[in-house]
XYZ file of C-alpha atoms in Angstrom:
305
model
C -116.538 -109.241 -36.349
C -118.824 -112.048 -37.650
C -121.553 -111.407 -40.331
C -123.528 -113.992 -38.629
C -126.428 -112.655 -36.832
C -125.105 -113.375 -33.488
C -127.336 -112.224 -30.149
C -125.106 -111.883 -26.904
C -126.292 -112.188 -23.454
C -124.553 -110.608 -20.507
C -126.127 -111.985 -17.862
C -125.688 -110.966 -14.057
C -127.736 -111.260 -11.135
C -128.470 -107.645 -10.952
C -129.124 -106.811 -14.442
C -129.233 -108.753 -18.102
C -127.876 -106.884 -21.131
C -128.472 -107.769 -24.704
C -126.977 -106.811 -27.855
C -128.213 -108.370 -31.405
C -126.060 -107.445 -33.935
C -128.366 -107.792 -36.775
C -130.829 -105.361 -34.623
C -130.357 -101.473 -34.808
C -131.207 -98.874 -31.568
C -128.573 -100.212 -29.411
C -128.413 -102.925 -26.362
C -131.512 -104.046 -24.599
C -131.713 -104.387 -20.458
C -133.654 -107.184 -18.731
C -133.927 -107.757 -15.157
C -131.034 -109.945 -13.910
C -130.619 -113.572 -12.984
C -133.194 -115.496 -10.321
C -130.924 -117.359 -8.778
C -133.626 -119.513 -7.270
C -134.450 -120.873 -10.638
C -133.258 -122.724 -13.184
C -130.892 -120.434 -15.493
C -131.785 -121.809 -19.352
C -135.188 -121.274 -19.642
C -134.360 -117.784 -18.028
C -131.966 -117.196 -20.793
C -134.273 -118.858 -23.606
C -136.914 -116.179 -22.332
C -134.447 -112.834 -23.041
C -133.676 -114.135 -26.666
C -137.433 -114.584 -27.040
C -138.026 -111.341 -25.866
C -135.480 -109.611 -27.708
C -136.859 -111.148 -31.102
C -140.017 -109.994 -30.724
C -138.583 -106.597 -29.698
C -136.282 -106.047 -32.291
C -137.718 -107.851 -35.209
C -134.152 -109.947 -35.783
C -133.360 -113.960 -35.471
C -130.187 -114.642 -34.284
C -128.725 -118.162 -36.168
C -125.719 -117.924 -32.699
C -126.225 -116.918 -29.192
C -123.645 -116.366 -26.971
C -123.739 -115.648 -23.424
C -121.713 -114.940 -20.680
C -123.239 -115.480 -17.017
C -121.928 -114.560 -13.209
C -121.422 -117.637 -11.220
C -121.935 -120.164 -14.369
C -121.615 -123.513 -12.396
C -121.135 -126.610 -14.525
C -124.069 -127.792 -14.033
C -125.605 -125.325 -15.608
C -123.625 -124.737 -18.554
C -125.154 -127.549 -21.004
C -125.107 -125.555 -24.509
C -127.161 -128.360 -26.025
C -129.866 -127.791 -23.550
C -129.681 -124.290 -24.414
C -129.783 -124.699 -28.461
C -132.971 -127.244 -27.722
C -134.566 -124.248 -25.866
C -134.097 -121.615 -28.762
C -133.737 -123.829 -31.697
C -137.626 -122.865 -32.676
C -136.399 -119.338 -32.901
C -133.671 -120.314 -36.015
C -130.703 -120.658 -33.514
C -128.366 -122.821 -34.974
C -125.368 -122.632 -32.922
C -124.834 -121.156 -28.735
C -121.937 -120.673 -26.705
C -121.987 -120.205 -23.372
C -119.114 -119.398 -20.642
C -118.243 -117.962 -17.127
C -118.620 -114.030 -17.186
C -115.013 -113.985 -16.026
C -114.131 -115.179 -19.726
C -116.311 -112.640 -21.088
C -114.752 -109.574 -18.636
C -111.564 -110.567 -19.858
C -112.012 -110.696 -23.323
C -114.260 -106.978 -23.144
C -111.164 -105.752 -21.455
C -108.260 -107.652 -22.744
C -109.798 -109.189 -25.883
C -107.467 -111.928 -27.221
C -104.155 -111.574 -26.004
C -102.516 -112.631 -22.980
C -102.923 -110.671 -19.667
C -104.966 -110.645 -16.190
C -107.932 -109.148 -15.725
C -109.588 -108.779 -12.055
C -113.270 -107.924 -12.004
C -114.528 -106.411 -8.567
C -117.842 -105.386 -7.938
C -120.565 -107.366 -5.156
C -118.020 -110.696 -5.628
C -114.669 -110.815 -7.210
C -113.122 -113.170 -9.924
C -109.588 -112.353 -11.664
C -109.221 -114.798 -15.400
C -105.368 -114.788 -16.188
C -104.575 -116.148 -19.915
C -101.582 -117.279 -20.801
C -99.631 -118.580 -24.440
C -101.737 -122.030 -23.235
C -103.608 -121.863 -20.258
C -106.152 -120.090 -18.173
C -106.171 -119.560 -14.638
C -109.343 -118.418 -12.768
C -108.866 -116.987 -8.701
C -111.174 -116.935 -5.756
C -114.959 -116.020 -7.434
C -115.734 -118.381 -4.601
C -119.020 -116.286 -3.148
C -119.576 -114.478 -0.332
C -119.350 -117.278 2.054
C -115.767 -118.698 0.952
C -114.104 -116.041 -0.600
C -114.554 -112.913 -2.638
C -111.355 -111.201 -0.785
C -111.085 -107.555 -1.707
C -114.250 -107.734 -3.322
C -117.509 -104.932 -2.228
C -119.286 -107.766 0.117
C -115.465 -108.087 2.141
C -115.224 -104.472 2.117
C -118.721 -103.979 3.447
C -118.346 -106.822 5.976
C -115.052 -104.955 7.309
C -116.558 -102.043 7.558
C -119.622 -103.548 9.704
C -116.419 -105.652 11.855
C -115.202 -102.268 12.481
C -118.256 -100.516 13.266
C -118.744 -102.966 15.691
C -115.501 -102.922 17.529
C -115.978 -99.218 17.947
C -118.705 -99.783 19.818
C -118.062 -102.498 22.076
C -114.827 -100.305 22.777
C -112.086 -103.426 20.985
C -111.321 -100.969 18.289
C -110.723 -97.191 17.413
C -113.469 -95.046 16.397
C -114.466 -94.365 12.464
C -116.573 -92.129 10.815
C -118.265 -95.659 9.190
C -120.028 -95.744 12.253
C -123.056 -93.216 11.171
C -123.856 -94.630 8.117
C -124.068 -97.651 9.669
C -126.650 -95.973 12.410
C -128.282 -94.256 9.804
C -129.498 -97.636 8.919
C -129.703 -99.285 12.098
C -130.075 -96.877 14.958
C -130.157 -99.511 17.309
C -126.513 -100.495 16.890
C -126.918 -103.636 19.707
C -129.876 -105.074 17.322
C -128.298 -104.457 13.475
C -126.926 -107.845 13.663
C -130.684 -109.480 14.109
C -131.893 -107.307 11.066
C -129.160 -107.918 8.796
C -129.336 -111.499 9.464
C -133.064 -111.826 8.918
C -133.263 -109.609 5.625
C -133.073 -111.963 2.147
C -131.125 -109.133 0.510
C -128.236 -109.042 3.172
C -125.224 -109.948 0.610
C -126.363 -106.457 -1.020
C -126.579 -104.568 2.042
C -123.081 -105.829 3.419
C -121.773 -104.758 -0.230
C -123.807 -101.395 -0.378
C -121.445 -100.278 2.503
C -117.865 -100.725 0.288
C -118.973 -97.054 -1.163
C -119.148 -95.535 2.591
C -115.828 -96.852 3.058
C -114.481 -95.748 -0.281
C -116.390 -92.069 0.434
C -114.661 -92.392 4.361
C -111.329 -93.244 3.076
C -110.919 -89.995 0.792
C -112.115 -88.483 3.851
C -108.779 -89.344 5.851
C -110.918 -91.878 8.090
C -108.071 -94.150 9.421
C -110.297 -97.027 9.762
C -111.598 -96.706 5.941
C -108.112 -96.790 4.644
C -106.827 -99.292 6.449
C -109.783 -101.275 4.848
C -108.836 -100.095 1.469
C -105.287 -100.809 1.540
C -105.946 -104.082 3.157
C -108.529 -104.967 0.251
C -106.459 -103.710 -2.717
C -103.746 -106.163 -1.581
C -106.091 -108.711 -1.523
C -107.383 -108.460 -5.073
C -103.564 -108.202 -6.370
C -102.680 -111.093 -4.284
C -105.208 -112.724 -6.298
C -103.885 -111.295 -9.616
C -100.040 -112.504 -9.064
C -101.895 -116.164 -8.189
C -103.439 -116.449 -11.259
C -100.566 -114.667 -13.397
C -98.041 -117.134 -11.985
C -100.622 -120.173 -13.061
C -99.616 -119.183 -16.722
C -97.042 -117.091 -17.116
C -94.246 -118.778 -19.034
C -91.578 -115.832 -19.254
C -90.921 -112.677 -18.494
C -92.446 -110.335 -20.799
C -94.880 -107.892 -20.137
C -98.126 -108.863 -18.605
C -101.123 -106.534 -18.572
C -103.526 -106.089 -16.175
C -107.255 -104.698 -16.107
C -109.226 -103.829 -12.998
C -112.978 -103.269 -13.674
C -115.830 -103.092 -11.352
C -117.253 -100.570 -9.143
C -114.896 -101.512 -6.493
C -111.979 -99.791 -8.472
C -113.999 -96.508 -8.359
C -112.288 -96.035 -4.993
C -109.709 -93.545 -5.651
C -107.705 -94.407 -2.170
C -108.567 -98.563 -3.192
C -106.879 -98.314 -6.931
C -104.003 -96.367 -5.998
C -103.185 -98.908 -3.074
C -103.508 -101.542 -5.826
C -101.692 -100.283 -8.525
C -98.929 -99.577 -6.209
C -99.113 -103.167 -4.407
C -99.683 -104.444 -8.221
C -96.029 -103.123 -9.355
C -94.121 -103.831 -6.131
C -91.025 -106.364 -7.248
C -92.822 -106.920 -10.595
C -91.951 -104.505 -12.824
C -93.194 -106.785 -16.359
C -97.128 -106.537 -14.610
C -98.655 -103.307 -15.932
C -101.875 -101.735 -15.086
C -103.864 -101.227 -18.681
C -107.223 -99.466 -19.374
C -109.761 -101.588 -20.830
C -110.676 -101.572 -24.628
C -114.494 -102.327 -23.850
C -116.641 -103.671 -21.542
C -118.197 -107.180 -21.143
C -121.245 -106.928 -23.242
C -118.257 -106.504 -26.522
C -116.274 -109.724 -24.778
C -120.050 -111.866 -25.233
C -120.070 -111.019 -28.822
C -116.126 -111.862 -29.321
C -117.056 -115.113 -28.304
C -118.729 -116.039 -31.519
C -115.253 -115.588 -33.273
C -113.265 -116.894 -30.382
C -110.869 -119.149 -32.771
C -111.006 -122.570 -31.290
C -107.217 -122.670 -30.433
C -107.050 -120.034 -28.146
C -106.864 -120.978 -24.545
C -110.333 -119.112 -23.836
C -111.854 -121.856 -25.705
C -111.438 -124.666 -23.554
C -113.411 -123.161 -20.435
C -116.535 -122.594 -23.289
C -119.483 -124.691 -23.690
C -120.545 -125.100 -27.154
C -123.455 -126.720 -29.264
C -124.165 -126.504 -33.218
């Protein structure tokens, strides 16, 4: 690890978390990412904060942010915005590079991260491959939003009489007791991507249940998201030796979900193996301080000092 005095940023929509490595009394949490504004001076404002908190001047910042778009990712910009503050170098990159090297750090391997959206990073001996991450809207298969908006597809099929009956269907009415009118609400509400998502842990809860309908969503999703991994494995792979795999997110704390994906993971592939992680993505944002320039990682980072 770098004796620099390096602050990392993991920065998601529903939560920020901070670590500064010169700083003592562990990581510091910030409300997440306003997506209706612009994302620097959001991210200049946390390492502000967290200097006057902890008393400690980073000279690097890294950061790793959900749904970094390249417009947004100008490093310079963001070492203009903190430069006052001593920062003398910032590195910034897509919080699938980050996931992967938390779980994976820097050795080849796949890792698919499932929570709200979806995104699976493969890394090979060369190249990087990145899969769906595409929102809500576009893509995201397998991911909490697809498994909520299945479950809602099904609810609604029940009741119109096109589809069998499910035990989804009350936790959906507990919300909406006026089944004919839930589409108006949901529609209307600013925070309907979260409420479609909040229902992937009904299904996941319905599916260890024995609900028919709730397993059928879980298998279907878990072959999404290792559809996605074998995409992005065969984007790199150059031979046949073992590839490992890490699935993080709270979409793998389905117990029906993971075990439909590890077995659709190792079907006709026996050199793809299911890992655990060796940390989390607030340890991949500090690797990428030492992230040695050669290694594929490097060329999907943005970098300034």
């Amino acid at each position: 690890m770098s004796t620099r005095r390096v602050l990392a940023i993991d920065a998601g929509q529903s939560g920020i978390k901070v670590r500064a490595a010169a700083a003592s009394g562990g990581d510091l949490l910030f409300p997440g990412i306003r997506t209706g504004e612009p994302l620097l001076p959001q991210l200049a404002s946390v390492v502000a904060e967290t200097i006057a908190r902890t008393g400690a001047p980073p000279d690097v910042v890294v950061a790793g942010i959900s749904g970094l778009t390249d417009a947004n990712a100008d490093a310079d910009a963001m070492l203009a915005l903190t430069a006052a503050h001593g920062v003398r170098r910032v590195v910034l990159a897509h919080d699938s590079t980050t996931s992967f090297l938390g779980a994976l750090g820097d050795r080849r391997g796949a890792v698919v991260a499932a929570g709200t959206g979806v995104v699976t990073l493969a890394v090979g001996a060369e190249t990087t491959a990145r899969v769906d991450g595409w929102g809500w809207i576009m893509g995201d298969a397998g991911s909490g939003y697809w498994i909520g908006r299945e479950a809602l597809d099904a609810v609604m099929r029940a009741y119109d009489g096109r589809g069998p009956t499910t035990e989804l269907t009350a936790a959906v009415s507990d919300r909406w007791p006026d089944l004919s009118q839930a589409y108006m609400s949901l529609q209307a509400d600013p925070d309907r991507v979260r409420i479609v998502a909040s229902f992937a842990a009904v299904v996941a809860r319905a599916a260890v249940a024995g609900d028919a309908v709730a397993q059928d969503i879980s298998v279907r999703a878990a072959h999404e998201l290792a559809q996605s991994v074998r995409a992005a494995i065969a984007q790199v792979r150059t031979d046949e030796e073992t590839f490992p795999v890490c699935a993080i997110g709270g979409v793998f704390g389905s117990a029906p979900l993971l075990e439909a994906f590890t077995a659709d993971l190792h079907t006709g592939d026996a050199s793809v193996r299911l890992v655990d992680p060796v940390g989390v993505g607030i340890d991949g944002v500090m690797a990428l301080a030492d992230l040695d320039t050669a290694h594929p990682l490097a060329a999907v980072t943005h970098r300034a000092g």
